[in-house]
PDB file of C-alpha atoms in Angstrom:
ATOM      1  CA  MET L  12      84.619  89.746 104.544  1.00  0.00           C
ATOM      2  CA  ASP L  13      86.983  86.542 104.480  1.00  0.00           C
ATOM      3  CA  GLY L  14      86.574  82.983 105.663  1.00  0.00           C
ATOM      4  CA  ASN L  15      83.204  81.961 104.137  1.00  0.00           C
ATOM      5  CA  ASN L  16      84.670  78.800 102.457  1.00  0.00           C
ATOM      6  CA  ARG L  17      86.608  77.831 105.503  1.00  0.00           C
ATOM      7  CA  TRP L  18      83.472  78.328 107.741  1.00  0.00           C
ATOM      8  CA  ALA L  19      81.655  75.864 105.388  1.00  0.00           C
ATOM      9  CA  ARG L  20      84.307  73.344 105.499  1.00  0.00           C
ATOM     10  CA  GLN L  21      84.407  73.150 109.061  1.00  0.00           C
ATOM     11  CA  ARG L  22      80.718  72.204 109.083  1.00  0.00           C
ATOM     12  CA  ASN L  23      81.117  69.746 106.168  1.00  0.00           C
ATOM     13  CA  LEU L  24      79.038  72.029 103.969  1.00  0.00           C
ATOM     14  CA  PRO L  25      79.484  73.294 100.454  1.00  0.00           C
ATOM     15  CA  GLY L  26      81.135  76.733 100.017  1.00  0.00           C
ATOM     16  CA  ALA L  27      77.873  78.211  98.743  1.00  0.00           C
ATOM     17  CA  ALA L  28      76.471  77.593 102.420  1.00  0.00           C
ATOM     18  CA  GLY L  29      79.312  79.817 103.624  1.00  0.00           C
ATOM     19  CA  HIS L  30      78.542  82.523 101.226  1.00  0.00           C
ATOM     20  CA  LYS L  31      74.871  82.370 102.178  1.00  0.00           C
ATOM     21  CA  ALA L  32      75.652  82.716 105.703  1.00  0.00           C
ATOM     22  CA  GLY L  33      77.973  85.475 105.039  1.00  0.00           C
ATOM     23  CA  VAL L  34      75.045  87.543 103.326  1.00  0.00           C
ATOM     24  CA  GLU L  35      73.053  87.331 106.517  1.00  0.00           C
ATOM     25  CA  ARG L  36      75.940  88.594 108.532  1.00  0.00           C
ATOM     26  CA  ILE L  37      75.849  91.805 106.342  1.00  0.00           C
ATOM     27  CA  ARG L  38      72.526  92.557 108.171  1.00  0.00           C
ATOM     28  CA  ASP L  39      74.170  92.387 111.476  1.00  0.00           C
ATOM     29  CA  ALA L  40      76.920  94.577 110.615  1.00  0.00           C
ATOM     30  CA  MET L  41      74.607  97.125 109.204  1.00  0.00           C
ATOM     31  CA  ARG L  42      72.516  97.241 112.334  1.00  0.00           C
ATOM     32  CA  ALA L  43      75.655  97.437 114.484  1.00  0.00           C
ATOM     33  CA  CYS L  44      76.859 100.498 112.249  1.00  0.00           C
ATOM     34  CA  GLN L  45      73.517 102.285 112.635  1.00  0.00           C
ATOM     35  CA  LYS L  46      73.707 101.847 116.402  1.00  0.00           C
ATOM     36  CA  LEU L  47      77.245 103.326 116.396  1.00  0.00           C
ATOM     37  CA  GLU L  48      76.004 106.089 114.111  1.00  0.00           C
ATOM     38  CA  VAL L  49      78.532 105.093 111.289  1.00  0.00           C
ATOM     39  CA  GLU L  50      77.616 106.981 108.111  1.00  0.00           C
ATOM     40  CA  VAL L  51      79.060 104.381 105.644  1.00  0.00           C
ATOM     41  CA  LEU L  52      79.825 100.608 105.759  1.00  0.00           C
ATOM     42  CA  THR L  53      81.547  99.292 102.768  1.00  0.00           C
ATOM     43  CA  VAL L  54      81.723  95.382 102.249  1.00  0.00           C
ATOM     44  CA  PHE L  55      84.271  93.757  99.852  1.00  0.00           C
ATOM     45  CA  ALA L  56      81.730  91.155  98.319  1.00  0.00           C
ATOM     46  CA  PHE L  57      83.728  90.173  95.057  1.00  0.00           C
ATOM     47  CA  SER L  58      87.340  91.336  94.063  1.00  0.00           C
ATOM     48  CA  SER L  59      88.541  91.737  90.543  1.00  0.00           C
ATOM     49  CA  GLU L  60      90.829  88.650  91.367  1.00  0.00           C
ATOM     50  CA  ASN L  61      87.784  86.343  92.478  1.00  0.00           C
ATOM     51  CA  TRP L  62      86.991  85.786  88.696  1.00  0.00           C
ATOM     52  CA  GLN L  63      89.876  83.194  88.941  1.00  0.00           C
ATOM     53  CA  ARG L  64      87.991  80.909  91.303  1.00  0.00           C
ATOM     54  CA  PRO L  65      86.278  77.601  90.042  1.00  0.00           C
ATOM     55  CA  PRO L  66      83.499  78.533  87.614  1.00  0.00           C
ATOM     56  CA  LYS L  67      80.813  76.872  89.734  1.00  0.00           C
ATOM     57  CA  GLU L  68      81.808  79.099  92.744  1.00  0.00           C
ATOM     58  CA  VAL L  69      81.766  82.261  90.635  1.00  0.00           C
ATOM     59  CA  GLU L  70      78.259  81.307  89.081  1.00  0.00           C
ATOM     60  CA  ALA L  71      76.953  80.619  92.718  1.00  0.00           C
ATOM     61  CA  LEU L  72      78.337  84.039  93.836  1.00  0.00           C
ATOM     62  CA  MET L  73      76.875  85.754  91.007  1.00  0.00           C
ATOM     63  CA  SER L  74      73.574  84.105  91.598  1.00  0.00           C
ATOM     64  CA  LEU L  75      73.716  85.031  95.280  1.00  0.00           C
ATOM     65  CA  PHE L  76      74.580  88.687  94.514  1.00  0.00           C
ATOM     66  CA  HIS L  77      71.604  88.855  92.031  1.00  0.00           C
ATOM     67  CA  LEU L  78      69.250  87.432  94.796  1.00  0.00           C
ATOM     68  CA  TYR L  79      70.658  89.857  97.495  1.00  0.00           C
ATOM     69  CA  LEU L  80      69.879  92.887  95.082  1.00  0.00           C
ATOM     70  CA  GLN L  81      66.295  91.724  94.575  1.00  0.00           C
ATOM     71  CA  HIS L  82      65.448  90.639  97.985  1.00  0.00           C
ATOM     72  CA  GLU L  83      67.291  93.138 100.200  1.00  0.00           C
ATOM     73  CA  ALA L  84      66.559  96.494  98.493  1.00  0.00           C
ATOM     74  CA  LYS L  85      63.032  97.005 100.110  1.00  0.00           C
ATOM     75  CA  LYS L  86      64.474  96.097 103.524  1.00  0.00           C
ATOM     76  CA  LEU L  87      67.307  98.351 103.120  1.00  0.00           C
ATOM     77  CA  ARG L  88      64.926 101.300 102.060  1.00  0.00           C
ATOM     78  CA  ASP L  89      62.592 100.597 104.938  1.00  0.00           C
ATOM     79  CA  GLU L  90      65.545 100.539 107.379  1.00  0.00           C
ATOM     80  CA  GLY L  91      66.829 103.862 105.856  1.00  0.00           C
ATOM     81  CA  VAL L  92      69.864 102.401 104.175  1.00  0.00           C
ATOM     82  CA  ARG L  93      71.002 103.636 100.682  1.00  0.00           C
ATOM     83  CA  LEU L  94      72.752 101.144  98.637  1.00  0.00           C
ATOM     84  CA  LYS L  95      75.798 102.046  96.456  1.00  0.00           C
ATOM     85  CA  VAL L  96      77.504  99.461  94.375  1.00  0.00           C
ATOM     86  CA  ILE L  97      81.165 100.319  93.368  1.00  0.00           C
ATOM     87  CA  GLY L  98      83.623  98.533  90.961  1.00  0.00           C
ATOM     88  CA  ARG L  99      83.602  97.570  87.463  1.00  0.00           C
ATOM     89  CA  ARG L 100      80.216  96.645  85.711  1.00  0.00           C
ATOM     90  CA  ASP L 101      81.181  95.550  82.318  1.00  0.00           C
ATOM     91  CA  ARG L 102      81.872  91.883  83.287  1.00  0.00           C
ATOM     92  CA  PHE L 103      78.508  91.504  84.996  1.00  0.00           C
ATOM     93  CA  SER L 104      75.600  90.110  82.982  1.00  0.00           C
ATOM     94  CA  ALA L 105      72.802  92.736  81.957  1.00  0.00           C
ATOM     95  CA  LYS L 106      70.586  90.981  84.571  1.00  0.00           C
ATOM     96  CA  ILE L 107      72.833  91.848  87.443  1.00  0.00           C
ATOM     97  CA  CYS L 108      73.375  95.485  85.883  1.00  0.00           C
ATOM     98  CA  ARG L 109      69.645  96.118  85.948  1.00  0.00           C
ATOM     99  CA  ALA L 110      69.425  94.820  89.409  1.00  0.00           C
ATOM    100  CA  ILE L 111      72.032  96.995  90.676  1.00  0.00           C
ATOM    101  CA  GLU L 112      70.355 100.119  88.947  1.00  0.00           C
ATOM    102  CA  ALA L 113      67.068  99.177  90.393  1.00  0.00           C
ATOM    103  CA  ALA L 114      68.235  98.713  94.005  1.00  0.00           C
ATOM    104  CA  GLU L 115      70.395 101.899  94.073  1.00  0.00           C
ATOM    105  CA  LYS L 116      67.369 103.925  92.830  1.00  0.00           C
ATOM    106  CA  LEU L 117      64.968 102.222  95.126  1.00  0.00           C
ATOM    107  CA  THR L 118      67.163 103.131  98.227  1.00  0.00           C
ATOM    108  CA  GLU L 119      68.564 106.546  97.152  1.00  0.00           C
ATOM    109  CA  ALA L 120      66.828 108.437 100.014  1.00  0.00           C
ATOM    110  CA  GLY L 121      68.433 106.432 102.896  1.00  0.00           C
ATOM    111  CA  GLY L 122      70.307 108.422 105.515  1.00  0.00           C
ATOM    112  CA  THR L 123      73.074 105.513 106.220  1.00  0.00           C
ATOM    113  CA  THR L 124      74.909 104.060 103.154  1.00  0.00           C
ATOM    114  CA  LEU L 125      75.938 100.507 102.520  1.00  0.00           C
ATOM    115  CA  VAL L 126      78.418 100.352  99.816  1.00  0.00           C
ATOM    116  CA  ILE L 127      79.117  97.006  98.019  1.00  0.00           C
ATOM    117  CA  ALA L 128      82.341  96.546  96.470  1.00  0.00           C
ATOM    118  CA  ALA L 129      81.912  93.977  93.392  1.00  0.00           C
ATOM    119  CA  ASP L 130      84.389  93.386  90.664  1.00  0.00           C
ATOM    120  CA  TYR L 131      86.311  95.808  92.751  1.00  0.00           C
ATOM    121  CA  GLY L 132      90.247  96.375  93.085  1.00  0.00           C
ATOM    122  CA  GLY L 133      92.116  98.884  94.837  1.00  0.00           C
ATOM    123  CA  GLN L 134      94.810  99.057  92.131  1.00  0.00           C
ATOM    124  CA  TRP L 135      92.199  99.220  89.356  1.00  0.00           C
ATOM    125  CA  ASP L 136      90.334 102.252  91.323  1.00  0.00           C
ATOM    126  CA  ILE L 137      93.650 104.157  91.279  1.00  0.00           C
ATOM    127  CA  ALA L 138      94.521 103.244  87.670  1.00  0.00           C
ATOM    128  CA  ASN L 139      90.975 104.252  86.637  1.00  0.00           C
ATOM    129  CA  ALA L 140      91.074 107.511  88.463  1.00  0.00           C
ATOM    130  CA  ALA L 141      94.561 108.372  86.793  1.00  0.00           C
ATOM    131  CA  LYS L 142      93.151 107.426  83.388  1.00  0.00           C
ATOM    132  CA  ARG L 143      90.452 109.987  83.774  1.00  0.00           C
ATOM    133  CA  VAL L 144      92.626 112.591  85.043  1.00  0.00           C
ATOM    134  CA  ALA L 145      95.047 112.067  81.906  1.00  0.00           C
ATOM    135  CA  GLU L 146      92.059 112.348  79.504  1.00  0.00           C
ATOM    136  CA  LYS L 147      91.184 115.822  81.034  1.00  0.00           C
ATOM    137  CA  VAL L 148      94.923 116.804  80.558  1.00  0.00           C
ATOM    138  CA  ARG L 149      94.758 115.420  76.980  1.00  0.00           C
ATOM    139  CA  ASP L 150      91.756 117.242  76.121  1.00  0.00           C
ATOM    140  CA  GLY L 151      93.105 120.416  77.642  1.00  0.00           C
ATOM    141  CA  GLU L 152      90.864 120.743  80.374  1.00  0.00           C
ATOM    142  CA  LEU L 153      93.569 120.555  82.951  1.00  0.00           C
ATOM    143  CA  GLU L 154      97.300 121.120  83.203  1.00  0.00           C
ATOM    144  CA  ALA L 155      99.624 118.545  84.413  1.00  0.00           C
ATOM    145  CA  ASP L 156     100.968 120.735  87.089  1.00  0.00           C
ATOM    146  CA  GLN L 157      97.204 121.198  88.481  1.00  0.00           C
ATOM    147  CA  VAL L 158      96.992 117.339  89.146  1.00  0.00           C
ATOM    148  CA  THR L 159      96.919 116.812  93.024  1.00  0.00           C
ATOM    149  CA  ASP L 160      96.008 114.004  95.282  1.00  0.00           C
ATOM    150  CA  ASP L 161      92.719 115.909  96.206  1.00  0.00           C
ATOM    151  CA  MET L 162      91.892 115.874  92.591  1.00  0.00           C
ATOM    152  CA  LEU L 163      92.663 112.379  91.813  1.00  0.00           C
ATOM    153  CA  ASN L 164      90.521 111.473  94.875  1.00  0.00           C
ATOM    154  CA  GLN L 165      87.592 113.033  93.073  1.00  0.00           C
ATOM    155  CA  PHE L 166      87.740 110.403  90.389  1.00  0.00           C
ATOM    156  CA  THR L 167      87.963 107.313  92.816  1.00  0.00           C
ATOM    157  CA  GLN L 168      85.074 105.043  93.557  1.00  0.00           C
ATOM    158  CA  LEU L 169      84.350 106.498  97.011  1.00  0.00           C
ATOM    159  CA  SER L 170      84.699 110.198  95.881  1.00  0.00           C
ATOM    160  CA  GLY L 171      82.151 112.113  97.842  1.00  0.00           C
ATOM    161  CA  PHE L 172      82.080 109.723 100.717  1.00  0.00           C
ATOM    162  CA  PRO L 173      83.643 110.523 104.172  1.00  0.00           C
ATOM    163  CA  ALA L 174      87.382 109.408 104.465  1.00  0.00           C
ATOM    164  CA  LEU L 175      87.859 105.851 105.628  1.00  0.00           C
ATOM    165  CA  ASP L 176      88.348 105.271 109.212  1.00  0.00           C
ATOM    166  CA  LEU L 177      88.501 101.691 110.160  1.00  0.00           C
ATOM    167  CA  LEU L 178      89.190  98.779 107.836  1.00  0.00           C
ATOM    168  CA  ILE L 179      88.370  95.259 109.272  1.00  0.00           C
ATOM    169  CA  ARG L 180      89.562  92.073 107.940  1.00  0.00           C
ATOM    170  CA  THR L 181      88.233  88.735 109.168  1.00  0.00           C
ATOM    171  CA  GLY L 182      89.347  85.258 108.637  1.00  0.00           C
ATOM    172  CA  GLY L 183      92.876  85.371 110.203  1.00  0.00           C
ATOM    173  CA  GLU L 184      94.654  86.923 107.239  1.00  0.00           C
ATOM    174  CA  VAL L 185      96.882  89.848 108.055  1.00  0.00           C
ATOM    175  CA  ARG L 186      96.750  91.733 104.737  1.00  0.00           C
ATOM    176  CA  ILE L 187      94.145  93.937 102.903  1.00  0.00           C
ATOM    177  CA  SER L 188      94.190  92.099  99.511  1.00  0.00           C
ATOM    178  CA  ASN L 189      93.900  95.061  97.149  1.00  0.00           C
ATOM    179  CA  PHE L 190      90.831  96.674  98.839  1.00  0.00           C
ATOM    180  CA  LEU L 191      90.486 100.467  99.069  1.00  0.00           C
ATOM    181  CA  LEU L 192      94.252 101.002  98.747  1.00  0.00           C
ATOM    182  CA  TRP L 193      94.010 104.667  97.974  1.00  0.00           C
ATOM    183  CA  GLN L 194      91.332 105.281 100.733  1.00  0.00           C
ATOM    184  CA  SER L 195      93.434 103.410 103.202  1.00  0.00           C
ATOM    185  CA  ALA L 196      96.477 105.884 103.552  1.00  0.00           C
ATOM    186  CA  TYR L 197      95.575 106.701 107.214  1.00  0.00           C
ATOM    187  CA  THR L 198      92.966 104.188 108.023  1.00  0.00           C
ATOM    188  CA  GLU L 199      93.054 102.233 111.129  1.00  0.00           C
ATOM    189  CA  LEU L 200      93.473  98.506 110.692  1.00  0.00           C
ATOM    190  CA  TYR L 201      91.736  95.660 112.672  1.00  0.00           C
ATOM    191  CA  PHE L 202      92.396  91.998 112.040  1.00  0.00           C
ATOM    192  CA  SER L 203      90.075  89.296 113.413  1.00  0.00           C
ATOM    193  CA  GLU L 204      90.672  85.621 113.711  1.00  0.00           C
ATOM    194  CA  LEU L 205      86.762  85.019 113.208  1.00  0.00           C
ATOM    195  CA  TYR L 206      85.431  83.988 109.853  1.00  0.00           C
ATOM    196  CA  TRP L 207      83.082  86.298 108.489  1.00  0.00           C
ATOM    197  CA  PRO L 208      79.891  84.373 109.053  1.00  0.00           C
ATOM    198  CA  ASP L 209      80.869  84.350 112.903  1.00  0.00           C
ATOM    199  CA  PHE L 210      81.548  88.097 112.860  1.00  0.00           C
ATOM    200  CA  ASP L 211      78.480  89.284 114.601  1.00  0.00           C
ATOM    201  CA  GLU L 212      77.311  92.584 115.842  1.00  0.00           C
ATOM    202  CA  GLN L 213      79.153  92.149 119.095  1.00  0.00           C
ATOM    203  CA  ALA L 214      82.396  91.345 117.317  1.00  0.00           C
ATOM    204  CA  LEU L 215      81.946  94.517 115.107  1.00  0.00           C
ATOM    205  CA  CYS L 216      81.352  96.736 118.298  1.00  0.00           C
ATOM    206  CA  GLU L 217      84.563  95.281 119.773  1.00  0.00           C
ATOM    207  CA  ALA L 218      86.347  96.476 116.724  1.00  0.00           C
ATOM    208  CA  ALA L 219      84.856  99.767 116.980  1.00  0.00           C
ATOM    209  CA  ASP L 220      85.968  99.871 120.686  1.00  0.00           C
ATOM    210  CA  THR L 221      89.616  99.485 119.802  1.00  0.00           C
ATOM    211  CA  PHE L 222      89.213 102.322 117.292  1.00  0.00           C
ATOM    212  CA  PHE L 223      87.958 104.563 119.532  1.00  0.00           C
ATOM    213  CA  GLN L 224      90.926 103.762 121.962  1.00  0.00           C
ATOM    214  CA  ARG L 225      93.491 104.836 119.351  1.00  0.00           C
ATOM    215  CA  GLN L 226      95.332 108.065 118.967  1.00  0.00           C
ATOM    216  CA  ARG L 227      95.001 109.234 115.210  1.00  0.00           C
ATOM    217  CA  ARG L 228      97.942 111.501 114.554  1.00  0.00           C
ATOM    218  CA  PHE L 229      98.096 111.867 110.647  1.00  0.00           C
ATOM    219  CA  GLY L 230     101.890 112.641 110.695  1.00  0.00           C
ATOM    220  CA  LYS L 231     101.574 114.838 113.828  1.00  0.00           C
ATOM    221  CA  SER L 232     103.369 113.934 117.245  1.00  0.00           C
ATOM    222  CA  GLY L 233     101.216 112.613 120.137  1.00  0.00           C
ATOM    223  CA  ASP L 234     102.059 115.795 122.187  1.00  0.00           C
ATOM    224  CA  GLN L 235     100.530 117.948 119.393  1.00  0.00           C
ATOM    225  CA  ILE L 236      97.286 115.792 119.269  1.00  0.00           C
ATOM    226  CA  GLU L 237      97.090 116.117 123.082  1.00  0.00           C
ATOM    227  CA  GLU L 238      97.524 119.732 123.141  1.00  0.00           C
ATOM    228  CA  ALA L 239      95.082 120.282 120.374  1.00  0.00           C
ATOM    229  CA  ALA L 240      92.376 118.227 122.364  1.00  0.00           C
ATOM    230  CA  ARG L 241      93.070 120.343 125.387  1.00  0.00           C
ATOM    231  CA  ALA L 242      92.691 123.511 123.467  1.00  0.00           C
TER     232      ALA L 242
END
């Protein structure tokens, strides 16, 4: 979800106003996903690298994150949405950690899932999974030659969720900036010039339309895919 600060600057507003507008846009995205029968929506709210931003901005983001967890949990529950937060938690305050746990518990019965990636980085996710596998090898629970990509995947942050189909980046940047690196191996990529606060329900549906028009081959040829579809 990129472009909050630039959106605010265009309107002569403080950066915090852009982040607040961005939070509002998550609701639209979630509604669109439910209409499209998308099982899981994952949003990149705060990266491992975002701690390097100016302290006042980080403080504002943490405050906004806490407010979102407190105020949105009941709405998500009522709309049938389960909340899951992925990423590190040891650098968050105890107050935020309690809010995360409370929101996840309150919404655990939801049929659709909203995943918030906070203090998350794709490289960290892979390294953390590798560390956990290495510990099992060290403890004799696993032989090194038993380690496979499927096994490593079991220790990543989105283990147990469906494979990632579509990754959308807003704000005009053409990179994925350390987001879901492991999970993006065969993901369709979509880049939008719109800043995140302008990426509304219609924009998400347009991104979905491009996804549905693509042929996903997973290493096979186009002829093989077409033959399988006819069969």
